[in-house]
CSV table of C-alpha atoms and ligand atoms in Angstrom, one decimal:
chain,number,residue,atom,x,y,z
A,1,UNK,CA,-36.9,18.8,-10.0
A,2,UNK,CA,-40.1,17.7,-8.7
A,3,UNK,CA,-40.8,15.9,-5.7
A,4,UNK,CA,-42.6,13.1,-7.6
A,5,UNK,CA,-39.2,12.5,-9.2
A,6,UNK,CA,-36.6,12.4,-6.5
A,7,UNK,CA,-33.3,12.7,-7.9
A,8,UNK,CA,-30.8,9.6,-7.2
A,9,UNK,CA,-29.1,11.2,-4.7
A,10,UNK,CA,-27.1,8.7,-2.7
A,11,UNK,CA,-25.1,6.2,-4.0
A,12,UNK,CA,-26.6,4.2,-1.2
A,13,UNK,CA,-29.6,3.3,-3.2
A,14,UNK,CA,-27.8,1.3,-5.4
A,15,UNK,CA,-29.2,-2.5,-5.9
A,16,UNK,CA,-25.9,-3.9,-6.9
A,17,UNK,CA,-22.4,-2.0,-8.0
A,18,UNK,CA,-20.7,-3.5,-10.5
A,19,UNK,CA,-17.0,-3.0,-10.9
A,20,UNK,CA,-14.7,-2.8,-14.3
A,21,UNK,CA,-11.6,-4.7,-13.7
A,22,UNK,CA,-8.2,-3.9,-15.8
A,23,UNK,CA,-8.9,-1.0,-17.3
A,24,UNK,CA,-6.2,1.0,-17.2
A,25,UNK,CA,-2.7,-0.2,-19.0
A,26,UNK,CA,-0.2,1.0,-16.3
A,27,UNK,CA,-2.5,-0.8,-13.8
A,28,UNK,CA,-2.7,-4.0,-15.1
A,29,UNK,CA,1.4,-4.0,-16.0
A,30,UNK,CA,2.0,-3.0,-12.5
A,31,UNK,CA,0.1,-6.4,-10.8
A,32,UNK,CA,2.0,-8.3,-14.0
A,33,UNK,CA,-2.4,-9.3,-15.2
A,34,UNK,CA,-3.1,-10.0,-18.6
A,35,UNK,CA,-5.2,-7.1,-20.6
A,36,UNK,CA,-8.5,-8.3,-21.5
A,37,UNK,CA,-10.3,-9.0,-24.9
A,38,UNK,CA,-13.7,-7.7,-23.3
A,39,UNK,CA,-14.3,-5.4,-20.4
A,40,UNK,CA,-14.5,-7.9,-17.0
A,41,UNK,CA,-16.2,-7.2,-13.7
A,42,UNK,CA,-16.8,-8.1,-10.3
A,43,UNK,CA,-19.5,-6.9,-7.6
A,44,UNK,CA,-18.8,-5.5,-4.6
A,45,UNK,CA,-21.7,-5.4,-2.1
A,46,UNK,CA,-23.7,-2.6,-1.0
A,47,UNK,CA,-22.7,-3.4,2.5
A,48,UNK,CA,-19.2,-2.6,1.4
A,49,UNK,CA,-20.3,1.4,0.9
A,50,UNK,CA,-18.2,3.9,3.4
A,51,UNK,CA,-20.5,6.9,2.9
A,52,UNK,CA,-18.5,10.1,4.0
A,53,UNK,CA,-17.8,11.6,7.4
A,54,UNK,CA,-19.2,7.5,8.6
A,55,UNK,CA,-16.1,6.7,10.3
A,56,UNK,CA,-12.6,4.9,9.9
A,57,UNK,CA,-12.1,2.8,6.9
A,58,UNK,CA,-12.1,-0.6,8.5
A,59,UNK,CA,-8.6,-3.2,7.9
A,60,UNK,CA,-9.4,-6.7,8.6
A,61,UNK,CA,-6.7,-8.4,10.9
A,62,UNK,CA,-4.2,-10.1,8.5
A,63,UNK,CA,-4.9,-8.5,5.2
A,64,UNK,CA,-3.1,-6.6,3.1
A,65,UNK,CA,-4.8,-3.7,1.9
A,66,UNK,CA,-4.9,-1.9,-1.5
A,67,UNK,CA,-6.4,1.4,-2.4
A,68,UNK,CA,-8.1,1.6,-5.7
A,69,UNK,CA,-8.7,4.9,-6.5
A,70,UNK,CA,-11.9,5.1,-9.5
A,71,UNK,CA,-14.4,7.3,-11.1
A,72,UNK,CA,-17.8,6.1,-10.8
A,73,UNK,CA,-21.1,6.4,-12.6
A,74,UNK,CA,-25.0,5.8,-11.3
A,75,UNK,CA,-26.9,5.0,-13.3
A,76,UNK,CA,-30.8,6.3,-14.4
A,77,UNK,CA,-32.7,4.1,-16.4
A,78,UNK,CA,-32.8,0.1,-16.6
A,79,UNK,CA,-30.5,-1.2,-19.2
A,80,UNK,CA,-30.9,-4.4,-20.9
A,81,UNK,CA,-29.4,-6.4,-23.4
A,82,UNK,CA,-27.9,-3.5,-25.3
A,83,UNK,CA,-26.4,-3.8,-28.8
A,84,UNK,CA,-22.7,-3.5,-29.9
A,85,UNK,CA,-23.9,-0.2,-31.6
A,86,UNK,CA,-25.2,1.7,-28.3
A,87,UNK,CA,-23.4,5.4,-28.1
A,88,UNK,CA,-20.9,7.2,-26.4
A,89,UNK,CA,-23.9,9.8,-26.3
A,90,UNK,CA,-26.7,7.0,-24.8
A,91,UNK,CA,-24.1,6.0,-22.5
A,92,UNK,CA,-23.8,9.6,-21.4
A,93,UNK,CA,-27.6,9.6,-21.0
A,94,UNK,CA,-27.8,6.8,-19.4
A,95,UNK,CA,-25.8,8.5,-16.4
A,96,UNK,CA,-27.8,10.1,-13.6
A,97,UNK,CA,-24.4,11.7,-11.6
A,98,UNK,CA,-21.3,10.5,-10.7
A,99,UNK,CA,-19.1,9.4,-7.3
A,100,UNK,CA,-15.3,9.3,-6.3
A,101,UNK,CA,-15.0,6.0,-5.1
A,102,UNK,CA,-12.0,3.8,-3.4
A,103,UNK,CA,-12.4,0.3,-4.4
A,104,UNK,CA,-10.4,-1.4,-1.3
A,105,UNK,CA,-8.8,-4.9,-2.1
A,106,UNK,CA,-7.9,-7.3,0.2
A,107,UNK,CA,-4.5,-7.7,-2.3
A,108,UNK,CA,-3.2,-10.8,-0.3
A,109,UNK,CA,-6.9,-12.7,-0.2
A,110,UNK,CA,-7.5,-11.8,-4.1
A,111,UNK,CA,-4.1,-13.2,-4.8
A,112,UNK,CA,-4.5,-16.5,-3.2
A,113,UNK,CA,-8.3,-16.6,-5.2
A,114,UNK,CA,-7.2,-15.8,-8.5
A,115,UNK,CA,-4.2,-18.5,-7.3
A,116,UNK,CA,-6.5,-21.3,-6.9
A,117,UNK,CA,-9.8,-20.3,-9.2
A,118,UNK,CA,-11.9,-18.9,-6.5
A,119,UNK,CA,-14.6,-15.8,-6.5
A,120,UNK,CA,-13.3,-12.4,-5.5
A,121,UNK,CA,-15.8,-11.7,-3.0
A,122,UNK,CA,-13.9,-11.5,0.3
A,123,UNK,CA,-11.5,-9.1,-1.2
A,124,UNK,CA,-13.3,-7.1,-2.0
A,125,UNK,CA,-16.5,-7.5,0.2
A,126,UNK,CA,-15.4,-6.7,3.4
A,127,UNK,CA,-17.6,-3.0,5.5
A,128,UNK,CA,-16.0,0.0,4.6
A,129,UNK,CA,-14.2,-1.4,1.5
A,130,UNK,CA,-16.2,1.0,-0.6
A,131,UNK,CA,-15.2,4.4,0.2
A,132,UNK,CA,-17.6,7.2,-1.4
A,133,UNK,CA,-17.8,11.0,-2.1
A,134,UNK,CA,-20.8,12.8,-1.8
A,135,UNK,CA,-22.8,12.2,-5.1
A,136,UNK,CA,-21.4,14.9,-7.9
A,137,UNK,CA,-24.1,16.0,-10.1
A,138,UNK,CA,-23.8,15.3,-13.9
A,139,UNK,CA,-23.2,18.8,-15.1
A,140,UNK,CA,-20.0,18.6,-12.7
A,141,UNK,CA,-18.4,16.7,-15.2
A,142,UNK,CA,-18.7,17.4,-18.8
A,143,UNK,CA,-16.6,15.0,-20.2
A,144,UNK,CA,-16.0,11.3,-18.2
A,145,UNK,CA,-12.8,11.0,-19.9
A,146,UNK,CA,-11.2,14.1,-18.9
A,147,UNK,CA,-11.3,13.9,-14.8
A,148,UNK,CA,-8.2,13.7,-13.0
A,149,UNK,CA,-8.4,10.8,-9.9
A,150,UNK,CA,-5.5,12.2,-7.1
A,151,UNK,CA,-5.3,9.9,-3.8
A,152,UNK,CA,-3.1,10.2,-1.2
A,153,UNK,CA,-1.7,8.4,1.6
A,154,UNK,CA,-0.2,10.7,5.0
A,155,UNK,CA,-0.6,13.5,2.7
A,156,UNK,CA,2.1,12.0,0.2
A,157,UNK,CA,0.4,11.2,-3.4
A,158,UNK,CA,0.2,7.5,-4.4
A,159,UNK,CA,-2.2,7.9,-7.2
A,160,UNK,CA,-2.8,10.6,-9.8
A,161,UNK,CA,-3.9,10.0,-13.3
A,162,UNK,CA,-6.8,11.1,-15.5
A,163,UNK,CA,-9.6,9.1,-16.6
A,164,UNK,CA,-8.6,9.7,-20.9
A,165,UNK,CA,-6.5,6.6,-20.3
A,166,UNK,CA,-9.7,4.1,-20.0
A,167,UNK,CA,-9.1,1.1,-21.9
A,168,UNK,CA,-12.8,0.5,-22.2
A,169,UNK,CA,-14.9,3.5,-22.3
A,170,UNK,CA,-18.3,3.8,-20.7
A,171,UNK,CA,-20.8,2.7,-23.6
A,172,UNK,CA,-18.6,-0.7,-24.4
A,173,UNK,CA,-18.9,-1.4,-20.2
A,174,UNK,CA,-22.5,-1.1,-20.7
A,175,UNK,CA,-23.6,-2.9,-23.9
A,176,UNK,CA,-21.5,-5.9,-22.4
A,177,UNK,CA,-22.9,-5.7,-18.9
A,178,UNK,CA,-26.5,-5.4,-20.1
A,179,UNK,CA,-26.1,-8.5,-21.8
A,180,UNK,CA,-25.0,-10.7,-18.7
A,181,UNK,CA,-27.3,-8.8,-16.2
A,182,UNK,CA,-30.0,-6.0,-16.2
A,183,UNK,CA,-28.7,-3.0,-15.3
A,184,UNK,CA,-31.4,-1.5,-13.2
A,185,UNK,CA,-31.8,2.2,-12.2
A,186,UNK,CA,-29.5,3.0,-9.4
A,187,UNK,CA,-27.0,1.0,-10.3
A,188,UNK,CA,-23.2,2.4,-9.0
A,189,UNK,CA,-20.6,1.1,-12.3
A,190,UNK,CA,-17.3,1.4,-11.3
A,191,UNK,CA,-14.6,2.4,-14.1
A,192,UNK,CA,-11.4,0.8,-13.0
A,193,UNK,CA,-8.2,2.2,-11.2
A,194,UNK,CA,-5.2,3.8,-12.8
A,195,UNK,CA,-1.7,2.8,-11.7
A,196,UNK,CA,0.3,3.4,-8.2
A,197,UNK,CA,-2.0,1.3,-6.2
A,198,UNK,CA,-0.8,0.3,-2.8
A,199,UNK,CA,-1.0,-0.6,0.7
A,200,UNK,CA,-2.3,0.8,3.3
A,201,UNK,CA,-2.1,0.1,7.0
A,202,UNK,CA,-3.4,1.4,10.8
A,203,UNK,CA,-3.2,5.0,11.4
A,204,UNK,CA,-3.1,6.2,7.8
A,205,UNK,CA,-4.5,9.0,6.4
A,206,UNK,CA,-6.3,8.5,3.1
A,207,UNK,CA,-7.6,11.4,0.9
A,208,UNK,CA,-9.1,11.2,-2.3
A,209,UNK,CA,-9.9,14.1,-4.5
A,210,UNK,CA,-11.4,14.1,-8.7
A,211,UNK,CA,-10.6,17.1,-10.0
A,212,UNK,CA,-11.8,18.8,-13.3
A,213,UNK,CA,-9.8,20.8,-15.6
A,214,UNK,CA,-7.9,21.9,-12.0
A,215,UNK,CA,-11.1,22.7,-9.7
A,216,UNK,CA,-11.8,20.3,-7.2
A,217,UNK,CA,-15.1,18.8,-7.3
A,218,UNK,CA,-15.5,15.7,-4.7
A,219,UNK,CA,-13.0,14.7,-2.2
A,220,UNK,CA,-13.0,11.2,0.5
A,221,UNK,CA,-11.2,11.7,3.4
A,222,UNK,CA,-10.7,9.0,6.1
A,223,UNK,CA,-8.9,7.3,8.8
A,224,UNK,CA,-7.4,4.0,8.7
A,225,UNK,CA,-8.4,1.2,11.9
A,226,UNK,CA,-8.5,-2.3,12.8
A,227,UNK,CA,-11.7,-3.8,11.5
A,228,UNK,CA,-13.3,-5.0,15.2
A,229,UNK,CA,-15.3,-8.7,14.8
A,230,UNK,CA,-13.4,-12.4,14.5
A,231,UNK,CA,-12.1,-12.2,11.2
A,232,UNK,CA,-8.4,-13.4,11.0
A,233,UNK,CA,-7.0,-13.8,7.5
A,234,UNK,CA,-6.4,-17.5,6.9
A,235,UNK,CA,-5.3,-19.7,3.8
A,236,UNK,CA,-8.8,-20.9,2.1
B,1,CA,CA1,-10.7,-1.8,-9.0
């Protein structure tokens, strides 16, 4: 590749990353949500990205924490107000390379927000909640929907599914996000977690590895510590 056209490289570069909520059955029966009609998302901030070998994932003081274990996708182009009838094979096109990715929730802050109506954003805005691999290049993975997503917890597996059980698959994310907000190149989509989510507390150990057909191809490893600064959770 030339040097004119630098390669996306690091997830870092992202303007906004968007995240797919509820998108995997087992998930959504586990934290008793409703399945949605239409794919749903969130953003988490880019401020949130734990890049690897960057330190401790960061617990603030009085939150419950939840991994989320996902695939995600960067994305190459600018998308825009994309029709019900783009691909499966545009989508693919559309991708530049993918990351592992651990989309920390602040469970007990996102429960009392979805309680009372309000935004998501401090649970799941918070430094370090946004746990990255190293960027995996496209030909990595030859098929989105046959990666298998492992994470464990002091070496003891909490997570470990593959990505064929995607409610909503990659083009229908797209086509409806497109039509809310540009897509722009860059872009870090998140494709929701599978079941076995959990909490995680001081001192943990959490490793995350995708895995194709067996072969390990990205991992996140990191330690768990107590976010420093003057947040204390509080009821809003
Ligand atoms: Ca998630």
């Amino acid at each position: 590749m030339s040097s004119l056209r630098m390669p996306l490289k690091y997830i870092d570069n992202a303007k906004k990353i968007l995240c797919i909520g509820r998108n995997y059955a087992a998930h959504i029966k586990e934290l008793n949500s409703a399945q949605p009609q239409q794919p749903f998302f969130f953003l988490k901030p880019t401020s949130s990205i734990l890049k690897p070998n960057n330190g401790p994932f960061l617990i603030p003081k009085g939150v419950l924490v939840h991994h989320e274990v996902e695939l995600a996708f960067i994305l190459n182009k600018e998308l825009k107000n994309l029709s019900e009838s783009f691909s499966p094979q545009e989508a693919i096109d559309a991708i530049e390379g993918y990351a592992l990715t651990i989309d920390m929730t602040a469970r007990n802050v996102q429960n009392e927000a979805k309680k009372k109506g309000l935004p998501w954003s401090i649970g799941k805005g918070f430094d370090t909640f946004l746990p990255v691999s190293e960027f995996i290049p496209k030909s990595a993975i030859p098929d989105p929907y046959n990666v298998d997503l492992q994470l464990k917890i002091n070496n003891e597996i909490e997570q470990d599914d593959n990505t064929n059980l995607m409610i909503f698959p990659i083009h229908k994310i797209l086509s409806s996000m497109s039509n809310i907000m540009t897509l722009e190149k860059g872009d870090v989509i998140l494709t929701g977690t599978p079941k076995g989510v959990g909490p995680i507390v001081e001192g943990d150990d959490i490793e995350a590895t995708l895995s194709v057909d067996g072969k390990e191809i990205a991992r996140i490893e990191c330690k768990a510590e107590l976010k420093p600064g003057f947040y204390e959770y509080k009821e809003t």
